[in-house]
Tab-separated table of N, CA and C in Angstrom:
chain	number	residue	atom	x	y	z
A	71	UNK	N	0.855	-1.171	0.000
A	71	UNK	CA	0.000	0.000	0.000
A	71	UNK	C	0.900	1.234	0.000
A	72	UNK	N	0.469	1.959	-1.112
A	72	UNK	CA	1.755	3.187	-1.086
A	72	UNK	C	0.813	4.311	-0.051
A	73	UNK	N	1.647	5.499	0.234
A	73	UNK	CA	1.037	6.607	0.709
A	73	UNK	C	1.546	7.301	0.163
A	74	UNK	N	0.628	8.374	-0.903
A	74	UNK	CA	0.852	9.204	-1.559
A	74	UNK	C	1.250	10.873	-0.884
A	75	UNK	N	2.022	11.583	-1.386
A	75	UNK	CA	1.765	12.812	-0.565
A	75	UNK	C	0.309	13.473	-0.724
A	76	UNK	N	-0.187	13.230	-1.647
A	76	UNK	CA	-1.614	13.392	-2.353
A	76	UNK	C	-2.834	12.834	-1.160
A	77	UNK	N	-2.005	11.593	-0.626
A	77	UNK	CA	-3.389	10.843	0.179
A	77	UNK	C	-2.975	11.309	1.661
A	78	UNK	N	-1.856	11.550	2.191
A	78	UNK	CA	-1.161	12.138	3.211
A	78	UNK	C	-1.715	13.332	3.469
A	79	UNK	N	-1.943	14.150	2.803
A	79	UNK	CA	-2.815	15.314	2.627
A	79	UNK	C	-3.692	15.855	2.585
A	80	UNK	N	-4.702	14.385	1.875
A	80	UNK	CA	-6.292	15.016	2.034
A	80	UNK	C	-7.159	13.972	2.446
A	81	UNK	N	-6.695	13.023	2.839
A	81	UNK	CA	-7.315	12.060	3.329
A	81	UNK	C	-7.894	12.339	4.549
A	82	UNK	N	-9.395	12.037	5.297
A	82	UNK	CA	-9.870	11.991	6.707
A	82	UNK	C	-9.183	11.137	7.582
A	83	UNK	N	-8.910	11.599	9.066
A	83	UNK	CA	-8.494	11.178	9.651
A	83	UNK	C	-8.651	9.875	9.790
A	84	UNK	N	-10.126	9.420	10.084
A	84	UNK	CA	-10.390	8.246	10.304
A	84	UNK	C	-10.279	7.103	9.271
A	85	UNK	N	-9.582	7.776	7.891
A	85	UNK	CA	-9.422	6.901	6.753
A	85	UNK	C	-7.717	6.378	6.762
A	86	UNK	N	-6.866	7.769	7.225
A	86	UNK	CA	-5.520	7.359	7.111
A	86	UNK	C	-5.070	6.930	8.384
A	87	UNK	N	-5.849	7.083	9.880
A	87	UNK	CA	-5.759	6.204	10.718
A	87	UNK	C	-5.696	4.762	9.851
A	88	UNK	N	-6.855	3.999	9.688
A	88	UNK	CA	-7.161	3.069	9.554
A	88	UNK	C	-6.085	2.363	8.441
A	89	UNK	N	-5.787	2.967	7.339
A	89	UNK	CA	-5.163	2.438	6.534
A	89	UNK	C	-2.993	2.142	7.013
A	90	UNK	N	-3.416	3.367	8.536
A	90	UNK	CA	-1.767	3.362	8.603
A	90	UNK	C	-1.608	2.523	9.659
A	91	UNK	N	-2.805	2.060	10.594
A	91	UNK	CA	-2.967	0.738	10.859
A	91	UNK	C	-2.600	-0.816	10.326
A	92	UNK	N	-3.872	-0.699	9.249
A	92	UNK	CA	-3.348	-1.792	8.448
A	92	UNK	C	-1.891	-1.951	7.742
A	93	UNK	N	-1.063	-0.679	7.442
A	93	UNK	CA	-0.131	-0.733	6.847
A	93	UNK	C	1.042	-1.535	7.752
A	94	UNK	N	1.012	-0.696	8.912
A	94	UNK	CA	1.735	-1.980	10.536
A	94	UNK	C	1.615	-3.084	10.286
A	95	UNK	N	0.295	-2.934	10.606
A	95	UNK	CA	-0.107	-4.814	11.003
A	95	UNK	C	0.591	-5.796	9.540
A	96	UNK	N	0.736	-5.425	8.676
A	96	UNK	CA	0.868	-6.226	7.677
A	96	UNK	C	2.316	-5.734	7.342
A	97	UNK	N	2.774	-5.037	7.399
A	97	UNK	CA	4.328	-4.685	7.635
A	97	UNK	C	5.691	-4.723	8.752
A	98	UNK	N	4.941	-4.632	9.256
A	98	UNK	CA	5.800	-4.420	10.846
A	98	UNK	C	6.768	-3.493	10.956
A	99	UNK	N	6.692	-2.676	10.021
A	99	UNK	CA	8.037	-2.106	9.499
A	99	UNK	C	7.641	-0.410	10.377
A	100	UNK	N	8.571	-0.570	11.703
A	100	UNK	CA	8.060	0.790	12.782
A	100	UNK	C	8.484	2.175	12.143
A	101	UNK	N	9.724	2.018	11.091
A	101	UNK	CA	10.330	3.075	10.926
A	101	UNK	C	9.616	3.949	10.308
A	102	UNK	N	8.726	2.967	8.758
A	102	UNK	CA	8.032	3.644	8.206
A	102	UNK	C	7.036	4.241	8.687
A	103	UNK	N	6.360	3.649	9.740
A	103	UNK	CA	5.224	3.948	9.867
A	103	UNK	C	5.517	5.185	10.696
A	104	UNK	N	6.617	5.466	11.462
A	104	UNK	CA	6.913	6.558	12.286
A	104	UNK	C	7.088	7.842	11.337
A	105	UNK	N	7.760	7.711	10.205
A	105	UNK	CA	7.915	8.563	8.902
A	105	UNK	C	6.905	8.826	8.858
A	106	UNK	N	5.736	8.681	8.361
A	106	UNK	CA	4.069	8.498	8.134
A	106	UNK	C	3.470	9.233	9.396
A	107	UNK	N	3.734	9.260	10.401
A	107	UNK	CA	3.032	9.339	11.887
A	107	UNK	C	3.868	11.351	11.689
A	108	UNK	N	5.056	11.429	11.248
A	108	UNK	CA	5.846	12.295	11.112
A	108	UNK	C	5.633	13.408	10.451
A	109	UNK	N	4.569	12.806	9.075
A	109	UNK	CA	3.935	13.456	8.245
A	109	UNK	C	3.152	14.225	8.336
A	110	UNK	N	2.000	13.390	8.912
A	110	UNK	CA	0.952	13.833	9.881
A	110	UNK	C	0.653	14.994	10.807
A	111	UNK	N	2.092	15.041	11.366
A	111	UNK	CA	2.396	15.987	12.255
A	111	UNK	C	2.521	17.404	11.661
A	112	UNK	N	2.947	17.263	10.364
A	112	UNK	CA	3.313	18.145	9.537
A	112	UNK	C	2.096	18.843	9.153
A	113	UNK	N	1.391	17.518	8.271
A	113	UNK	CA	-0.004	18.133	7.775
A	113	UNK	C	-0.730	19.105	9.271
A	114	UNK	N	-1.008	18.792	10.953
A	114	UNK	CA	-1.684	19.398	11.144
A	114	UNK	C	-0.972	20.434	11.591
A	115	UNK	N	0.238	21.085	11.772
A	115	UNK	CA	0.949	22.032	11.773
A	115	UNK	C	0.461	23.026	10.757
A	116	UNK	N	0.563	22.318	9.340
A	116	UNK	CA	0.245	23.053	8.369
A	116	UNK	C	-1.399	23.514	8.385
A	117	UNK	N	-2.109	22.616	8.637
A	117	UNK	CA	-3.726	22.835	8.454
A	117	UNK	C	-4.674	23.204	9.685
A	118	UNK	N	-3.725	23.135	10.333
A	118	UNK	CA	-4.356	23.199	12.160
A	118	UNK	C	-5.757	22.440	11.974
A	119	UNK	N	-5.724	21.039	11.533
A	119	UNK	CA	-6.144	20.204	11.634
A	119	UNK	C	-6.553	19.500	12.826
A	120	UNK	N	-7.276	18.383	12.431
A	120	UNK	CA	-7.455	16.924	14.074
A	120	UNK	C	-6.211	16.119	13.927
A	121	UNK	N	-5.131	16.415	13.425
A	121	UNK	CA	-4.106	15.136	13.554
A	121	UNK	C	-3.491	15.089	14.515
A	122	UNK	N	-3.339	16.225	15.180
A	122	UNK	CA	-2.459	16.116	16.349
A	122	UNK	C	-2.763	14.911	17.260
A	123	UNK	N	-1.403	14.767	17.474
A	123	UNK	CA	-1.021	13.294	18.418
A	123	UNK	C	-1.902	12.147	17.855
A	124	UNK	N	-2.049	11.883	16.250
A	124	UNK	CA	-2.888	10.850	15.661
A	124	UNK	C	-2.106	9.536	15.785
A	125	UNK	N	-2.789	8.635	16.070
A	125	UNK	CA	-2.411	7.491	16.148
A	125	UNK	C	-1.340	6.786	17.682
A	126	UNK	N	-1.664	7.960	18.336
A	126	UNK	CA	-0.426	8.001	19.731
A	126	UNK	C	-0.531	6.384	20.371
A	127	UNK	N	-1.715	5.462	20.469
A	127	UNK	CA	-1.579	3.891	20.638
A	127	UNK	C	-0.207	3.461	19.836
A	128	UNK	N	-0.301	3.175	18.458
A	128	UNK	CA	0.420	2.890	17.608
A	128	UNK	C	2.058	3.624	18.056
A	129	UNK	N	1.793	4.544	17.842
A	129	UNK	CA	3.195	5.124	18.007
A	129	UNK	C	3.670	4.783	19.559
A	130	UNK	N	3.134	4.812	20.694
A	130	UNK	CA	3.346	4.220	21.806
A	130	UNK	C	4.296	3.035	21.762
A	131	UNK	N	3.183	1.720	21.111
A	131	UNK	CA	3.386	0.489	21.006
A	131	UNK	C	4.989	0.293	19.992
A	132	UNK	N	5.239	0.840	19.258
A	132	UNK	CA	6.437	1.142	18.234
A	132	UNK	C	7.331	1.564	18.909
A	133	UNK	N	7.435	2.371	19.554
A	133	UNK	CA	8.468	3.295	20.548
A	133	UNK	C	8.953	1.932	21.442
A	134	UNK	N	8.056	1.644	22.461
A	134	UNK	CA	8.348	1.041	24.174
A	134	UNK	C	7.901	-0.521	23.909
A	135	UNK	N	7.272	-0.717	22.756
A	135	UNK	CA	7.005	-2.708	22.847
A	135	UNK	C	8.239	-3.424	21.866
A	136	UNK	N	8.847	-2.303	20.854
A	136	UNK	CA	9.181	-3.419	20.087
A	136	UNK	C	11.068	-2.826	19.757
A	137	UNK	N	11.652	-3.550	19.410
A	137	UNK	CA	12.816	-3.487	19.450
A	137	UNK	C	13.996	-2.177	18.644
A	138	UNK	N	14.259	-1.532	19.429
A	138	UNK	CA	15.171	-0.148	19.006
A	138	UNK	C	15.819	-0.073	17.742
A	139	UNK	N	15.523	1.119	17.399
A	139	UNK	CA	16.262	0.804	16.002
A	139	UNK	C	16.910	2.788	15.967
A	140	UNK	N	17.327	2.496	14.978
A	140	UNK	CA	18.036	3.910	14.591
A	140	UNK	C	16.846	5.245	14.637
A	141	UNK	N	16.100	4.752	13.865
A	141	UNK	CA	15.640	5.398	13.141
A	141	UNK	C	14.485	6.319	14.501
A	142	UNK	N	14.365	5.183	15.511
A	142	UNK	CA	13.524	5.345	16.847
A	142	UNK	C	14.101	6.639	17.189
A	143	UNK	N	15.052	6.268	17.188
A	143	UNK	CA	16.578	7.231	18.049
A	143	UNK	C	16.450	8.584	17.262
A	144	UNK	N	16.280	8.620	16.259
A	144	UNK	CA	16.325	9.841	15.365
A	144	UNK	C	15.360	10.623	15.226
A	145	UNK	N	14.445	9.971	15.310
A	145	UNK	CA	13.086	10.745	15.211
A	145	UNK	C	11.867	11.190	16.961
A	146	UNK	N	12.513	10.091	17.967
A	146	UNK	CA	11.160	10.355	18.750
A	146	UNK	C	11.619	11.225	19.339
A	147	UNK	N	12.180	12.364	19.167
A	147	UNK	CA	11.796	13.654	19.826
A	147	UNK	C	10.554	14.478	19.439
A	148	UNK	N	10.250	14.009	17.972
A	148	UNK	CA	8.686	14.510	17.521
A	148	UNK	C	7.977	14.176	18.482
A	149	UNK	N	7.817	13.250	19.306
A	149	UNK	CA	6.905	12.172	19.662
A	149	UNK	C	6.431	13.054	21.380
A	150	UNK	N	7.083	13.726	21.932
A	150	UNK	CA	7.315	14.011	23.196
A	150	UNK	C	5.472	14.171	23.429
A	151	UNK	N	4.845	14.603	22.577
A	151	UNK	CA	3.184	14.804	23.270
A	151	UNK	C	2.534	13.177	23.530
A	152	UNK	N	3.126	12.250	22.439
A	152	UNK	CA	2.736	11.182	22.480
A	152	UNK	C	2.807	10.810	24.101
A	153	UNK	N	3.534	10.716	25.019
A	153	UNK	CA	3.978	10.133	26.094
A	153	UNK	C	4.194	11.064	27.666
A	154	UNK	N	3.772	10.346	28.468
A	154	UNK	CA	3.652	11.027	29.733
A	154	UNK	C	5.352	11.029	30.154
A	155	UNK	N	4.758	11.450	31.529
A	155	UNK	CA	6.750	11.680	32.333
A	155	UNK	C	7.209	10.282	32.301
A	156	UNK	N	6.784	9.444	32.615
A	156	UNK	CA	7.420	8.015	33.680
A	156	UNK	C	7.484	7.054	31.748
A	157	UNK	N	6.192	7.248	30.794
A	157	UNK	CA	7.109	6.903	29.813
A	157	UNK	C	8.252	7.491	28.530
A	158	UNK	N	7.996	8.861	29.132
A	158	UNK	CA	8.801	9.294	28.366
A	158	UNK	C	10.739	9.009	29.002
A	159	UNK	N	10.388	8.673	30.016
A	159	UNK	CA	11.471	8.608	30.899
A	159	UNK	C	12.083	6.721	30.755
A	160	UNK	N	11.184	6.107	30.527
A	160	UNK	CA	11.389	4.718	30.218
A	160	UNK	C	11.934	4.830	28.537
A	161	UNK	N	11.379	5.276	27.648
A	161	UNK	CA	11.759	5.781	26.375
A	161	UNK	C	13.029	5.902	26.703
A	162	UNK	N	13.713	6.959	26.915
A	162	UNK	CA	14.619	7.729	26.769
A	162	UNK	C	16.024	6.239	27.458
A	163	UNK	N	15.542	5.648	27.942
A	163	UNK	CA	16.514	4.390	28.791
A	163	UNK	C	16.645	3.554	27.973
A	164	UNK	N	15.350	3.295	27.254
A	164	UNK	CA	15.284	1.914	26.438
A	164	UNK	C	16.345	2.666	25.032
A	165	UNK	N	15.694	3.668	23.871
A	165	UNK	CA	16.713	3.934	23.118
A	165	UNK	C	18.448	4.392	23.591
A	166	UNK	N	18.754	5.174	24.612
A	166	UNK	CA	20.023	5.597	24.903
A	166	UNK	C	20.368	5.181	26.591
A	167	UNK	N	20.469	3.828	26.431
A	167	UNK	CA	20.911	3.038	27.961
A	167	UNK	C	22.141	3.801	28.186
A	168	UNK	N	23.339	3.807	27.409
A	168	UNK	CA	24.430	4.214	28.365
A	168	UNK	C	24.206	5.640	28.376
A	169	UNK	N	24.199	6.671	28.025
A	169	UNK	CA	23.587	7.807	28.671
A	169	UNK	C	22.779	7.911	30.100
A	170	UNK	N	21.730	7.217	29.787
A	170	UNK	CA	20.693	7.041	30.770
A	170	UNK	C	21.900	6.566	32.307
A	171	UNK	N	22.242	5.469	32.104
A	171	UNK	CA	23.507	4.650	33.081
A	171	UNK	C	24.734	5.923	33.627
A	172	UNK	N	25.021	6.625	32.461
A	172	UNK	CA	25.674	7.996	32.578
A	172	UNK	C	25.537	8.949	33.854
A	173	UNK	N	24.080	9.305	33.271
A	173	UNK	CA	23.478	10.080	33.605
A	173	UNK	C	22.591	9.574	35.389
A	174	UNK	N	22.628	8.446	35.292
A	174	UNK	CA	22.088	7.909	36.843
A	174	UNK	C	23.490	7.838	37.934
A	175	UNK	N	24.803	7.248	37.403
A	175	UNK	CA	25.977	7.370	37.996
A	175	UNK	C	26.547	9.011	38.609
A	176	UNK	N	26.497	9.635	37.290
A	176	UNK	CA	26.614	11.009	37.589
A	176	UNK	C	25.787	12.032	39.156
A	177	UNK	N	24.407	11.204	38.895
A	177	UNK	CA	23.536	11.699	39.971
A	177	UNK	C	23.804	11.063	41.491
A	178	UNK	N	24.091	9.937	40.970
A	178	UNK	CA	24.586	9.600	42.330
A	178	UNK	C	25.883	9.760	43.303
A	179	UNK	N	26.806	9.861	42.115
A	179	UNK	CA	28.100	10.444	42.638
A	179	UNK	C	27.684	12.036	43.498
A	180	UNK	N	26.965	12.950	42.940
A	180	UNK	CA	26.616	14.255	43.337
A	180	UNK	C	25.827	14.524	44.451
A	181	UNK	N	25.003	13.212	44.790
A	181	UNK	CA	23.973	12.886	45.884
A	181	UNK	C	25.431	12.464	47.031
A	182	UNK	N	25.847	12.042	46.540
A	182	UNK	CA	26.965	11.216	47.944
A	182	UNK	C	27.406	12.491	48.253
A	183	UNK	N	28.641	13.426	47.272
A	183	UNK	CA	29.182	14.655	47.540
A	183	UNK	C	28.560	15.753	48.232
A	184	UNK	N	27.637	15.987	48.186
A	184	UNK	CA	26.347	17.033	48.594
A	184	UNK	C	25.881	16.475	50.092
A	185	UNK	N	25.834	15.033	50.144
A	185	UNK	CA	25.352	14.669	51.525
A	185	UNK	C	26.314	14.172	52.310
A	186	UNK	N	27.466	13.851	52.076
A	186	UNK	CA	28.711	13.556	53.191
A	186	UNK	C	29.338	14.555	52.971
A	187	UNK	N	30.285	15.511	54.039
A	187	UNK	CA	30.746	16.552	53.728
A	187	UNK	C	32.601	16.036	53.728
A	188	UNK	N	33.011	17.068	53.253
A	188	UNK	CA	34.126	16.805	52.800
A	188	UNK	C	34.993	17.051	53.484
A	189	UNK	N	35.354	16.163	54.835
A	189	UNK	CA	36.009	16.392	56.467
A	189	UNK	C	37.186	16.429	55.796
A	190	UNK	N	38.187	15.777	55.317
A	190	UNK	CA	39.476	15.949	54.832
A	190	UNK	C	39.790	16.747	54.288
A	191	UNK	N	39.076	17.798	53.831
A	191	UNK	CA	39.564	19.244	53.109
A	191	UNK	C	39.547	20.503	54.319
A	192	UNK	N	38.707	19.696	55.342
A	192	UNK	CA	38.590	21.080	56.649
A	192	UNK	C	40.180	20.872	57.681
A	193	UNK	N	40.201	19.551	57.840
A	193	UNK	CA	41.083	19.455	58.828
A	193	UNK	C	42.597	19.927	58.134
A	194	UNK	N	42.806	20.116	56.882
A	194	UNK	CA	44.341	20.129	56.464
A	194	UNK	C	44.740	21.754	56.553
């Protein structure tokens, strides 16, 4: 099933929902469909349309159920309305673990420093 910029454009919501549904289910292919979901975003930018946050199940399920890919990494910063704090925060672990690991070490090193004081620098 192609998607035209033609059908991307003027198609009803509830038609290119449905068809970018079926296009998943029978593809599996997340990247595209995130491209597509990407589009969307565009069109209601452009049209101040109903697309906003269209399809946010789908894009959910693509993001946090199924296995990381580049392309995840590259693009779900579009996505930030899609997702609350606690999954946007699971997101952000699942695509960039060592950051995330980084970034939790870092905090904890600063939690220790901040709460034990630093007796060997007073007494010298």
């Amino acid at each position: 099933m192609a998607f035209t910029d033609k059908k991307l454009f003027t198609l009803s919501r509830q038609t290119i929902e449905k068809r970018i549904r079926k296009f998943y289910h029978e593809t599996k292919d997340g990247t595209a469909t995130i491209e597509l979901l990407i589009a969307l975003q565009v069109r209601a930018e452009l049209c101040e349309s109903e697309f906003k946050s269209v399809l946010r199940g789908l894009a959910n399920y693509i993001f946090l159920k199924t296995r990381s890919t580049a392309a995840m990494r590259r693009y779900y910063i579009y996505f930030t309305d899609y997702f609350g704090k606690k999954e946007w925060q699971l997101l952000s672990a699942k695509l960039f673990p060592a950051q995330t690991y980084v970034a939790e070490e870092t905090e904890q090193l600063l939690n220790q420093i901040t709460e034990e004081p630093l007796t060997g620098f007073a007494e010298s």
